């Protein structure tokens, strides 16, 4: 009977890891994919690699503490309750992935564990309160920092980086020699190559950060219950995340990379930098980072800031007073013409996009709603099950 329960527990853990790969690959590499820096397959490979590195190095610490920090009694974790917690985590994440919305694995996992703890009267409310406060503050910080950058600094950053986007690939691989070599494509500039490398490296940093915190969401209950040893559990969880990254994550990559907003390279670097900085900070102070929400709000903030740049009366009368025709995001990203950057408020109205051209409000609303619904599913489901089910 114990062996059967253990097998069920491992399968549920794999299911959770699969959905973690699906929900976290989008926030980490969605900007890079949306900017055309890497393909979806390359993003999945990078996500799998750096997630595992983060899980194997720092992630084991989170596994050791997740089962004890939120609960006042470690005895609430048994093999049966661990399976129940993992089931609700996986189910909630699967709902988000089906809708193509990358839900927060940290919020979902903490919610399921909190539901178990409340049902048994063992939740540490002080620890839970501190986590929730940072979950509110961090996305707001990401939104406003990105909005300010988009509103006041984006144009100058874009000119400084001067990353014109070429139509083809940025790098080309030469396999003729004994050792394959990589070079910048003839149609791509060196600045564009630097930009591509930068946004991919930031994505790798986010994948590493995800591994340090999210591996615990897939295996901590089983490890805490003594059902699995640490190293085999990390290996199983990392493999499951990789499978999710190569399969179901394709939908969340589209949502984070193109459905919300069509990101040029400069915008992708801004979003990834702001999100990664906040995630690293939260990890440093021991808060399970909800970087899925931070990345989403950073994208929305940057798009909103770009769409609401101030226009002076003198700038308005220089151009058409009627409504200007739409301007594509990629056209706005192109520069390198040597023209000076106009002062803020002095741009031509035709050079400033509308909010709908930078991000899709309907998709944004769907993402925000689902990112709140998914953790509620795991929290309420776990509480009701562990509070009233007779077999727990």
Short mmCIF file of C-alpha atoms in Angstrom, two decimals:
data_model
loop_
_atom_site.label_atom_id
_atom_site.label_comp_id
_atom_site.label_asym_id
_atom_site.label_seq_id
_atom_site.Cartn_x
_atom_site.Cartn_y
_atom_site.Cartn_z
CA UNK A 1 0.00 0.00 0.00
CA UNK A 2 2.83 2.38 0.90
CA UNK A 3 4.59 1.64 -2.40
CA UNK A 4 1.41 2.39 -4.34
CA UNK A 5 0.93 5.67 -2.51
CA UNK A 6 4.56 6.58 -3.18
CA UNK A 7 4.11 5.87 -6.88
CA UNK A 8 0.99 8.04 -6.92
CA UNK A 9 2.91 10.76 -5.09
CA UNK A 10 5.76 10.71 -7.61
CA UNK A 11 3.32 10.84 -10.52
CA UNK A 12 1.50 13.82 -8.98
CA UNK A 13 4.86 15.49 -8.34
CA UNK A 14 5.78 14.98 -12.00
CA UNK A 15 2.43 16.49 -12.98
CA UNK A 16 3.18 19.55 -10.85
CA UNK A 17 6.68 19.88 -12.32
CA UNK A 18 5.24 19.58 -15.82
CA UNK A 19 2.89 22.49 -15.15
CA UNK A 20 5.64 24.52 -13.48
CA UNK A 21 7.62 24.24 -16.69
CA UNK A 22 4.56 25.37 -18.61
CA UNK A 23 3.82 28.36 -16.41
CA UNK A 24 7.33 29.68 -15.68
CA UNK A 25 8.99 29.40 -19.09
CA UNK A 26 6.78 32.16 -20.47
CA UNK A 27 7.73 34.87 -17.94
CA UNK A 28 11.43 33.95 -18.16
CA UNK A 29 11.82 33.73 -21.94
CA UNK A 30 8.59 35.22 -23.29
CA UNK A 31 10.24 38.63 -23.86
CA UNK A 32 13.17 36.98 -25.67
CA UNK A 33 10.86 34.86 -27.85
CA UNK A 34 8.57 37.82 -28.52
CA UNK A 35 11.55 39.88 -29.63
CA UNK A 36 12.73 37.09 -31.94
CA UNK A 37 15.93 36.57 -29.95
CA UNK A 38 15.46 32.81 -29.50
CA UNK A 39 13.07 30.14 -30.74
CA UNK A 40 10.59 28.38 -28.47
CA UNK A 41 12.67 25.20 -28.53
CA UNK A 42 15.84 27.05 -27.56
CA UNK A 43 13.97 28.84 -24.78
CA UNK A 44 12.73 25.48 -23.46
CA UNK A 45 16.26 24.02 -23.49
CA UNK A 46 17.68 27.02 -21.64
CA UNK A 47 14.83 26.97 -19.15
CA UNK A 48 15.37 23.29 -18.40
CA UNK A 49 19.12 23.68 -17.93
CA UNK A 50 19.16 26.75 -15.71
CA UNK A 51 16.13 25.68 -13.72
CA UNK A 52 17.92 22.46 -12.81
CA UNK A 53 21.10 24.33 -11.85
CA UNK A 54 19.12 26.62 -9.57
CA UNK A 55 17.22 23.69 -8.05
CA UNK A 56 20.33 21.59 -7.45
CA UNK A 57 22.33 24.40 -5.82
CA UNK A 58 20.08 26.75 -3.83
CA UNK A 59 16.71 25.10 -4.35
CA UNK A 60 17.37 22.35 -1.82
CA UNK A 61 17.40 25.00 0.90
CA UNK A 62 13.90 26.09 -0.04
CA UNK A 63 12.77 22.47 -0.05
CA UNK A 64 14.02 22.12 3.52
CA UNK A 65 12.23 25.24 4.75
CA UNK A 66 8.96 25.37 2.78
CA UNK A 67 7.39 22.59 4.79
CA UNK A 68 8.24 24.20 8.13
CA UNK A 69 8.09 27.98 7.73
CA UNK A 70 4.40 28.16 6.88
CA UNK A 71 3.25 25.53 9.35
CA UNK A 72 3.64 25.42 13.09
CA UNK A 73 3.75 21.61 13.12
CA UNK A 74 5.67 19.57 10.54
CA UNK A 75 3.46 16.61 11.43
CA UNK A 76 0.72 17.88 9.11
CA UNK A 77 2.78 16.54 6.19
CA UNK A 78 2.14 12.86 5.67
CA UNK A 79 2.38 10.89 2.44
CA UNK A 80 -1.39 11.16 2.00
CA UNK A 81 -1.61 14.91 2.69
CA UNK A 82 1.47 15.54 0.52
CA UNK A 83 -0.25 13.84 -2.41
CA UNK A 84 -3.35 15.97 -1.80
CA UNK A 85 -1.34 19.21 -1.71
CA UNK A 86 0.57 18.33 -4.88
CA UNK A 87 -2.68 17.37 -6.61
CA UNK A 88 -4.25 20.77 -6.00
CA UNK A 89 -1.06 22.59 -7.01
CA UNK A 90 -0.90 20.65 -10.26
CA UNK A 91 -4.63 20.97 -10.97
CA UNK A 92 -4.63 24.74 -10.47
CA UNK A 93 -1.51 25.26 -12.62
CA UNK A 94 -2.99 23.03 -15.30
CA UNK A 95 -6.09 25.24 -15.46
CA UNK A 96 -3.88 28.29 -16.01
CA UNK A 97 -1.84 26.54 -18.68
CA UNK A 98 -4.96 25.38 -20.52
CA UNK A 99 -6.04 29.02 -20.77
CA UNK A 100 -2.54 29.96 -21.91
CA UNK A 101 -1.97 32.07 -18.78
CA UNK A 102 1.28 31.53 -16.82
CA UNK A 103 0.01 31.34 -13.24
CA UNK A 104 2.24 31.89 -10.23
CA UNK A 105 3.57 28.57 -8.99
CA UNK A 106 4.70 30.11 -5.71
CA UNK A 107 1.28 31.60 -4.97
CA UNK A 108 -0.41 28.36 -6.00
CA UNK A 109 1.87 26.15 -3.90
CA UNK A 110 1.79 28.40 -0.85
CA UNK A 111 -1.98 28.57 -1.19
CA UNK A 112 -2.33 24.79 -1.19
CA UNK A 113 0.00 24.41 1.81
CA UNK A 114 -1.84 27.22 3.60
CA UNK A 115 -5.15 25.46 2.94
CA UNK A 116 -3.75 22.30 4.53
CA UNK A 117 -2.35 24.25 7.48
CA UNK A 118 -5.55 26.22 8.15
CA UNK A 119 -7.60 23.03 8.01
CA UNK A 120 -5.34 21.59 10.73
CA UNK A 121 -4.96 24.83 12.72
CA UNK A 122 -1.22 24.92 12.00
CA UNK A 123 -0.69 28.00 9.80
CA UNK A 124 1.92 30.57 10.88
CA UNK A 125 -0.07 33.73 10.14
CA UNK A 126 2.89 36.07 10.69
CA UNK A 127 4.96 34.34 8.02
CA UNK A 128 1.97 34.16 5.69
CA UNK A 129 1.22 37.85 6.18
CA UNK A 130 4.78 38.86 5.30
CA UNK A 131 4.69 36.79 2.12
CA UNK A 132 1.34 38.23 1.01
CA UNK A 133 2.52 41.81 1.57
CA UNK A 134 5.49 41.29 -0.73
CA UNK A 135 3.26 39.59 -3.29
CA UNK A 136 1.29 42.84 -3.46
CA UNK A 137 4.20 45.26 -3.29
CA UNK A 138 6.53 43.58 -5.81
CA UNK A 139 4.18 43.64 -8.85
CA UNK A 140 3.26 47.25 -8.08
CA UNK A 141 6.96 48.15 -8.00
CA UNK A 142 7.51 46.30 -11.27
CA UNK A 143 4.59 48.13 -12.91
CA UNK A 144 5.65 51.60 -11.83
CA UNK A 145 9.36 51.17 -12.49
CA UNK A 146 8.58 49.90 -15.99
CA UNK A 147 6.01 52.64 -16.54
CA UNK A 148 8.49 55.35 -15.60
CA UNK A 149 11.12 53.84 -17.88
CA UNK A 150 8.65 53.59 -20.74
CA UNK A 151 7.31 57.10 -20.20
CA UNK A 152 10.51 59.06 -19.68
CA UNK A 153 13.57 56.99 -20.65
CA UNK A 154 12.60 54.39 -23.25
CA UNK A 155 13.27 56.56 -26.31
CA UNK A 156 16.76 57.48 -25.15
CA UNK A 157 17.50 53.88 -24.17
CA UNK A 158 16.38 52.72 -27.58
CA UNK A 159 18.64 55.27 -29.29
CA UNK A 160 21.54 54.42 -27.00
CA UNK A 161 21.23 50.69 -27.63
CA UNK A 162 20.49 51.32 -31.33
CA UNK A 163 19.18 47.83 -31.89
CA UNK A 164 17.63 47.77 -35.34
CA UNK A 165 15.87 44.45 -35.78
CA UNK A 166 16.92 42.49 -38.83
CA UNK A 167 14.46 40.34 -40.76
CA UNK A 168 16.43 37.10 -40.40
CA UNK A 169 18.40 35.43 -37.65
CA UNK A 170 20.95 37.35 -35.62
CA UNK A 171 23.47 34.50 -35.28
CA UNK A 172 24.44 31.77 -37.70
CA UNK A 173 26.05 28.43 -36.91
CA UNK A 174 28.90 27.12 -39.06
CA UNK A 175 29.15 23.31 -38.82
CA UNK A 176 31.82 22.81 -41.51
CA UNK A 177 34.81 22.79 -39.17
CA UNK A 178 35.72 20.27 -36.51
CA UNK A 179 34.24 22.53 -33.88
CA UNK A 180 31.05 24.43 -34.82
CA UNK A 181 31.43 28.21 -34.64
CA UNK A 182 28.86 30.93 -34.10
CA UNK A 183 29.04 34.32 -35.83
CA UNK A 184 26.83 37.37 -36.27
CA UNK A 185 24.71 37.19 -39.42
CA UNK A 186 25.64 39.62 -42.20
CA UNK A 187 22.23 41.34 -41.98
CA UNK A 188 22.46 41.84 -38.20
CA UNK A 189 24.37 44.55 -36.35
CA UNK A 190 26.77 44.00 -33.49
CA UNK A 191 24.52 46.05 -31.21
CA UNK A 192 21.59 43.81 -32.04
CA UNK A 193 23.74 40.78 -31.24
CA UNK A 194 24.65 42.30 -27.86
CA UNK A 195 20.98 42.98 -27.20
CA UNK A 196 20.03 39.41 -28.03
CA UNK A 197 22.71 38.01 -25.75
CA UNK A 198 21.64 40.37 -22.95
CA UNK A 199 17.95 39.49 -23.01
CA UNK A 200 18.73 35.75 -23.21
CA UNK A 201 21.15 35.97 -20.30
CA UNK A 202 18.53 37.74 -18.21
CA UNK A 203 16.07 34.99 -19.13
CA UNK A 204 18.61 32.42 -17.95
CA UNK A 205 18.93 34.33 -14.68
CA UNK A 206 15.16 34.22 -14.24
CA UNK A 207 15.16 30.48 -15.02
CA UNK A 208 17.87 29.98 -12.39
CA UNK A 209 15.85 32.00 -9.88
CA UNK A 210 12.78 29.94 -10.72
CA UNK A 211 14.70 26.75 -9.99
CA UNK A 212 15.81 28.03 -6.59
CA UNK A 213 12.23 28.58 -5.45
CA UNK A 214 9.84 26.60 -7.64
CA UNK A 215 11.46 23.17 -7.35
CA UNK A 216 10.17 23.13 -3.79
CA UNK A 217 6.61 23.54 -5.06
CA UNK A 218 6.87 20.19 -6.86
CA UNK A 219 8.78 18.07 -4.34
CA UNK A 220 8.82 19.72 -0.89
CA UNK A 221 5.74 17.89 0.46
CA UNK A 222 7.16 14.47 -0.48
CA UNK A 223 10.64 15.28 0.82
CA UNK A 224 9.16 16.77 4.01
CA UNK A 225 7.12 13.63 4.55
CA UNK A 226 10.26 11.49 4.15
CA UNK A 227 8.87 9.73 1.09
CA UNK A 228 11.72 10.80 -1.23
CA UNK A 229 15.38 11.68 -0.74
CA UNK A 230 16.46 15.16 -1.80
CA UNK A 231 18.67 14.39 -4.83
CA UNK A 232 16.34 11.92 -6.59
CA UNK A 233 13.43 14.27 -5.96
CA UNK A 234 15.26 17.20 -7.56
CA UNK A 235 16.15 15.06 -10.56
CA UNK A 236 12.54 13.97 -11.02
CA UNK A 237 11.24 17.51 -10.59
CA UNK A 238 13.80 18.98 -13.00
CA UNK A 239 12.96 16.40 -15.67
CA UNK A 240 9.24 17.12 -15.32
CA UNK A 241 9.84 20.86 -15.64
CA UNK A 242 11.83 20.24 -18.82
CA UNK A 243 8.97 18.26 -20.35
CA UNK A 244 6.56 21.07 -19.55
CA UNK A 245 8.90 23.66 -21.04
CA UNK A 246 9.08 21.82 -24.36
CA UNK A 247 5.33 21.17 -24.60
CA UNK A 248 2.65 23.17 -22.83
CA UNK A 249 4.91 26.22 -22.32
CA UNK A 250 4.52 27.14 -26.00
CA UNK A 251 1.16 28.71 -25.21
CA UNK A 252 2.45 30.81 -22.30
CA UNK A 253 5.42 31.90 -24.41
CA UNK A 254 2.98 33.29 -26.96
CA UNK A 255 0.94 35.01 -24.25
CA UNK A 256 3.92 36.66 -22.56
CA UNK A 257 5.86 37.35 -25.75
CA UNK A 258 3.31 38.53 -28.31
CA UNK A 259 -0.35 38.39 -27.20
CA UNK A 260 0.00 40.99 -24.44
CA UNK A 261 2.49 43.14 -26.30
CA UNK A 262 4.74 42.89 -29.32
CA UNK A 263 8.13 43.49 -27.72
CA UNK A 264 11.16 44.84 -29.55
CA UNK A 265 14.56 43.96 -28.11
CA UNK A 266 14.91 47.13 -26.04
CA UNK A 267 11.53 46.57 -24.40
CA UNK A 268 12.36 42.92 -23.78
CA UNK A 269 15.57 43.88 -21.98
CA UNK A 270 13.74 46.44 -19.82
CA UNK A 271 11.01 43.98 -18.81
CA UNK A 272 13.43 41.14 -18.10
CA UNK A 273 15.81 43.39 -16.14
CA UNK A 274 13.10 44.82 -13.90
CA UNK A 275 11.52 41.41 -13.30
CA UNK A 276 14.82 39.62 -12.65
CA UNK A 277 16.00 42.31 -10.23
CA UNK A 278 12.82 42.05 -8.15
CA UNK A 279 12.86 38.25 -8.20
CA UNK A 280 16.48 38.10 -7.03
CA UNK A 281 15.72 40.60 -4.27
CA UNK A 282 12.73 38.60 -3.04
CA UNK A 283 14.72 35.37 -3.13
CA UNK A 284 17.52 37.05 -1.18
CA UNK A 285 15.16 37.99 1.68
CA UNK A 286 13.55 34.54 1.65
CA UNK A 287 10.20 35.36 0.03
CA UNK A 288 8.86 32.82 -2.51
CA UNK A 289 9.00 34.96 -5.63
CA UNK A 290 5.90 35.32 -7.77
CA UNK A 291 7.86 36.42 -10.84
CA UNK A 292 5.04 35.37 -13.15
CA UNK A 293 2.94 38.27 -11.82
CA UNK A 294 5.93 40.64 -11.66
CA UNK A 295 6.83 40.00 -15.30
CA UNK A 296 3.23 40.47 -16.44
CA UNK A 297 2.85 43.79 -14.62
CA UNK A 298 6.23 44.96 -15.89
CA UNK A 299 5.11 44.32 -19.47
CA UNK A 300 1.85 46.18 -18.87
CA UNK A 301 3.65 49.05 -17.14
CA UNK A 302 6.17 49.48 -19.94
CA UNK A 303 3.46 49.40 -22.59
CA UNK A 304 1.32 51.86 -20.68
CA UNK A 305 4.26 54.21 -20.11
CA UNK A 306 5.13 54.20 -23.83
CA UNK A 307 1.50 54.84 -24.74
CA UNK A 308 1.01 57.77 -22.37
CA UNK A 309 4.08 59.87 -23.06
CA UNK A 310 3.16 63.56 -22.61
CA UNK A 311 2.65 65.73 -25.69
CA UNK A 312 2.90 69.50 -25.52
CA UNK A 313 0.55 71.84 -27.36
CA UNK A 314 3.39 72.92 -29.65
CA UNK A 315 4.01 69.31 -30.64
CA UNK A 316 0.35 68.75 -31.35
CA UNK A 317 0.02 71.75 -33.64
CA UNK A 318 3.14 70.72 -35.61
CA UNK A 319 1.39 67.58 -36.85
CA UNK A 320 -2.12 66.56 -37.71
CA UNK A 321 -4.76 67.65 -35.25
CA UNK A 322 -6.96 64.74 -36.24
CA UNK A 323 -6.43 61.20 -35.02
CA UNK A 324 -3.14 59.86 -36.35
CA UNK A 325 -2.89 56.54 -38.18
CA UNK A 326 -1.64 53.50 -36.23
CA UNK A 327 2.11 53.02 -35.83
CA UNK A 328 3.51 49.52 -35.39
CA UNK A 329 5.63 48.66 -32.38
CA UNK A 330 8.49 47.40 -34.53
CA UNK A 331 8.46 50.64 -36.52
CA UNK A 332 8.71 52.56 -33.27
CA UNK A 333 11.62 50.40 -32.17
CA UNK A 334 13.64 51.10 -35.31
CA UNK A 335 16.20 53.90 -35.08
CA UNK A 336 19.78 54.56 -35.98
CA UNK A 337 18.89 57.41 -38.30
CA UNK A 338 21.08 59.82 -36.38
CA UNK A 339 18.24 62.23 -35.60
CA UNK A 340 18.38 63.86 -32.15
CA UNK A 341 15.92 62.64 -29.52
CA UNK A 342 13.21 65.28 -29.02
CA UNK A 343 12.62 66.48 -25.44
CA UNK A 344 9.82 64.79 -23.55
CA UNK A 345 6.57 66.46 -24.52
CA UNK A 346 7.94 67.66 -27.86
CA UNK A 347 7.50 64.48 -29.87
CA UNK A 348 5.33 64.39 -32.94
CA UNK A 349 1.95 62.86 -31.96
CA UNK A 350 2.30 60.38 -34.84
CA UNK A 351 5.39 58.91 -33.13
CA UNK A 352 3.56 57.92 -29.96
CA UNK A 353 1.56 54.68 -30.02
CA UNK A 354 -1.84 54.15 -28.46
CA UNK A 355 -2.25 51.68 -25.57
CA UNK A 356 -3.96 49.15 -27.82
CA UNK A 357 -0.95 49.11 -30.16
CA UNK A 358 1.48 48.21 -27.37
CA UNK A 359 -0.53 45.64 -25.44
CA UNK A 360 -3.88 43.92 -25.81
CA UNK A 361 -6.17 45.07 -22.95
CA UNK A 362 -8.44 42.00 -23.31
CA UNK A 363 -5.51 39.58 -23.03
CA UNK A 364 -4.07 41.58 -20.14
CA UNK A 365 -7.37 41.39 -18.25
CA UNK A 366 -7.56 37.63 -18.87
CA UNK A 367 -4.02 37.18 -17.53
CA UNK A 368 -4.61 39.25 -14.38
CA UNK A 369 -7.90 37.50 -13.60
CA UNK A 370 -6.50 34.00 -14.10
CA UNK A 371 -3.39 34.76 -12.05
CA UNK A 372 -5.69 35.44 -9.09
CA UNK A 373 -8.16 32.63 -9.78
CA UNK A 374 -5.54 29.86 -10.08
CA UNK A 375 -4.07 30.28 -6.54
CA UNK A 376 -7.61 30.48 -5.15
CA UNK A 377 -8.41 27.12 -6.73
CA UNK A 378 -5.50 25.44 -4.94
CA UNK A 379 -6.14 27.22 -1.62
CA UNK A 380 -9.89 26.64 -1.37
CA UNK A 381 -9.68 23.12 -2.80
CA UNK A 382 -6.97 22.09 -0.33
CA UNK A 383 -8.77 23.63 2.65
CA UNK A 384 -12.13 22.01 1.90
CA UNK A 385 -10.53 18.64 1.23
CA UNK A 386 -8.33 18.52 4.34
CA UNK A 387 -11.03 20.04 6.55
CA UNK A 388 -13.98 17.86 5.64
CA UNK A 389 -12.71 14.75 3.77
CA UNK A 390 -12.87 11.81 6.21
CA UNK A 391 -9.86 9.99 4.79
CA UNK A 392 -7.35 12.74 5.68
#
